[in-house]
mmCIF file of C-alpha atoms in Angstrom:
data_model
loop_
_atom_site.group_PDB
_atom_site.id
_atom_site.type_symbol
_atom_site.label_atom_id
_atom_site.label_comp_id
_atom_site.label_asym_id
_atom_site.label_seq_id
_atom_site.Cartn_x
_atom_site.Cartn_y
_atom_site.Cartn_z
ATOM 1 C CA MET A 1 21.685 -14.685 2.224
ATOM 2 C CA ALA A 2 18.874 -16.277 4.240
ATOM 3 C CA ASN A 3 19.185 -13.522 6.829
ATOM 4 C CA LEU A 4 18.672 -10.850 4.142
ATOM 5 C CA ALA A 5 15.670 -12.716 2.726
ATOM 6 C CA THR A 6 14.127 -12.883 6.200
ATOM 7 C CA LYS A 7 14.636 -9.149 6.727
ATOM 8 C CA VAL A 8 13.170 -8.236 3.339
ATOM 9 C CA THR A 9 10.151 -10.451 3.944
ATOM 10 C CA ALA A 10 9.604 -9.310 7.544
ATOM 11 C CA TRP A 11 9.970 -5.567 6.900
ATOM 12 C CA PRO A 12 6.473 -4.956 5.411
ATOM 13 C CA THR A 13 4.877 -7.015 8.157
ATOM 14 C CA ASN A 14 6.596 -4.998 10.876
ATOM 15 C CA MET A 15 6.209 -1.648 9.126
ATOM 16 C CA PHE A 16 2.468 -2.000 8.570
ATOM 17 C CA GLU A 17 1.692 -4.037 11.693
ATOM 18 C CA GLY A 18 0.413 -6.934 9.661
ATOM 19 C CA THR A 19 0.402 -8.413 6.220
ATOM 20 C CA PRO A 20 -1.614 -7.124 3.278
ATOM 21 C CA LEU A 21 -3.019 -10.622 2.866
ATOM 22 C CA ASP A 22 -4.958 -12.782 5.279
ATOM 23 C CA PRO A 23 -2.438 -15.424 6.430
ATOM 24 C CA SER A 24 -5.193 -18.018 6.746
ATOM 25 C CA ASN A 25 -6.032 -17.527 3.051
ATOM 26 C CA PRO A 26 -3.086 -15.932 1.227
ATOM 27 C CA LEU A 27 -5.028 -15.747 -2.031
ATOM 28 C CA ARG A 28 -7.655 -13.364 -0.595
ATOM 29 C CA PRO A 29 -6.713 -9.711 0.108
ATOM 30 C CA ASN A 30 -7.786 -8.180 3.433
ATOM 31 C CA SER A 31 -10.629 -5.642 3.695
ATOM 32 C CA ASP A 32 -8.318 -2.585 3.429
ATOM 33 C CA THR A 33 -6.796 -3.920 0.215
ATOM 34 C CA LEU A 34 -10.233 -4.731 -1.211
ATOM 35 C CA GLN A 35 -11.456 -1.221 -0.350
ATOM 36 C CA ALA A 36 -8.417 0.378 -2.014
ATOM 37 C CA MET A 37 -8.937 -1.702 -5.153
ATOM 38 C CA ASP A 38 -12.637 -0.777 -5.242
ATOM 39 C CA ASP A 39 -11.779 2.918 -4.794
ATOM 40 C CA ALA A 40 -9.258 2.744 -7.645
ATOM 41 C CA VAL A 41 -11.777 1.121 -10.006
ATOM 42 C CA SER A 42 -14.540 3.555 -8.992
ATOM 43 C CA GLY A 43 -12.305 6.647 -9.048
ATOM 44 C CA ARG A 44 -12.962 7.494 -5.380
ATOM 45 C CA ASN A 45 -10.431 8.762 -2.826
ATOM 46 C CA LEU A 46 -7.746 9.322 -5.447
ATOM 47 C CA ASN A 47 -5.119 12.039 -5.722
ATOM 48 C CA GLY A 48 -3.795 13.375 -9.004
ATOM 49 C CA PRO A 49 -3.091 13.099 -11.787
ATOM 50 C CA PHE A 50 0.139 14.961 -11.353
ATOM 51 C CA GLU A 51 2.204 16.578 -14.087
ATOM 52 C CA THR A 52 5.480 16.294 -12.170
ATOM 53 C CA VAL A 53 7.000 14.359 -9.314
ATOM 54 C CA ASP A 54 7.297 17.641 -7.390
ATOM 55 C CA GLU A 55 3.505 18.096 -7.596
ATOM 56 C CA MET A 56 2.980 14.574 -6.344
ATOM 57 C CA MET A 57 5.443 15.016 -3.460
ATOM 58 C CA THR A 58 3.780 18.291 -2.450
ATOM 59 C CA SER A 59 0.425 16.521 -2.342
ATOM 60 C CA LEU A 60 1.861 13.687 -0.243
ATOM 61 C CA GLU A 61 3.454 16.115 2.213
ATOM 62 C CA GLU A 62 0.143 17.955 2.689
ATOM 63 C CA ASP A 63 -1.604 14.812 3.968
#
């Protein structure tokens, strides 16, 4: 079970070449996360809304 837990924990770090949080201060998000949160609150750089999953997938595939 420990091996599975290690894989599940390590996957995002390997996939995204780093963690979404600053390891020196795990309570503070990194600059990319802060920018994404600010964009979401401000309504900038957003896609959608989508009426169906197919519409959303088409939009994702275009990028």
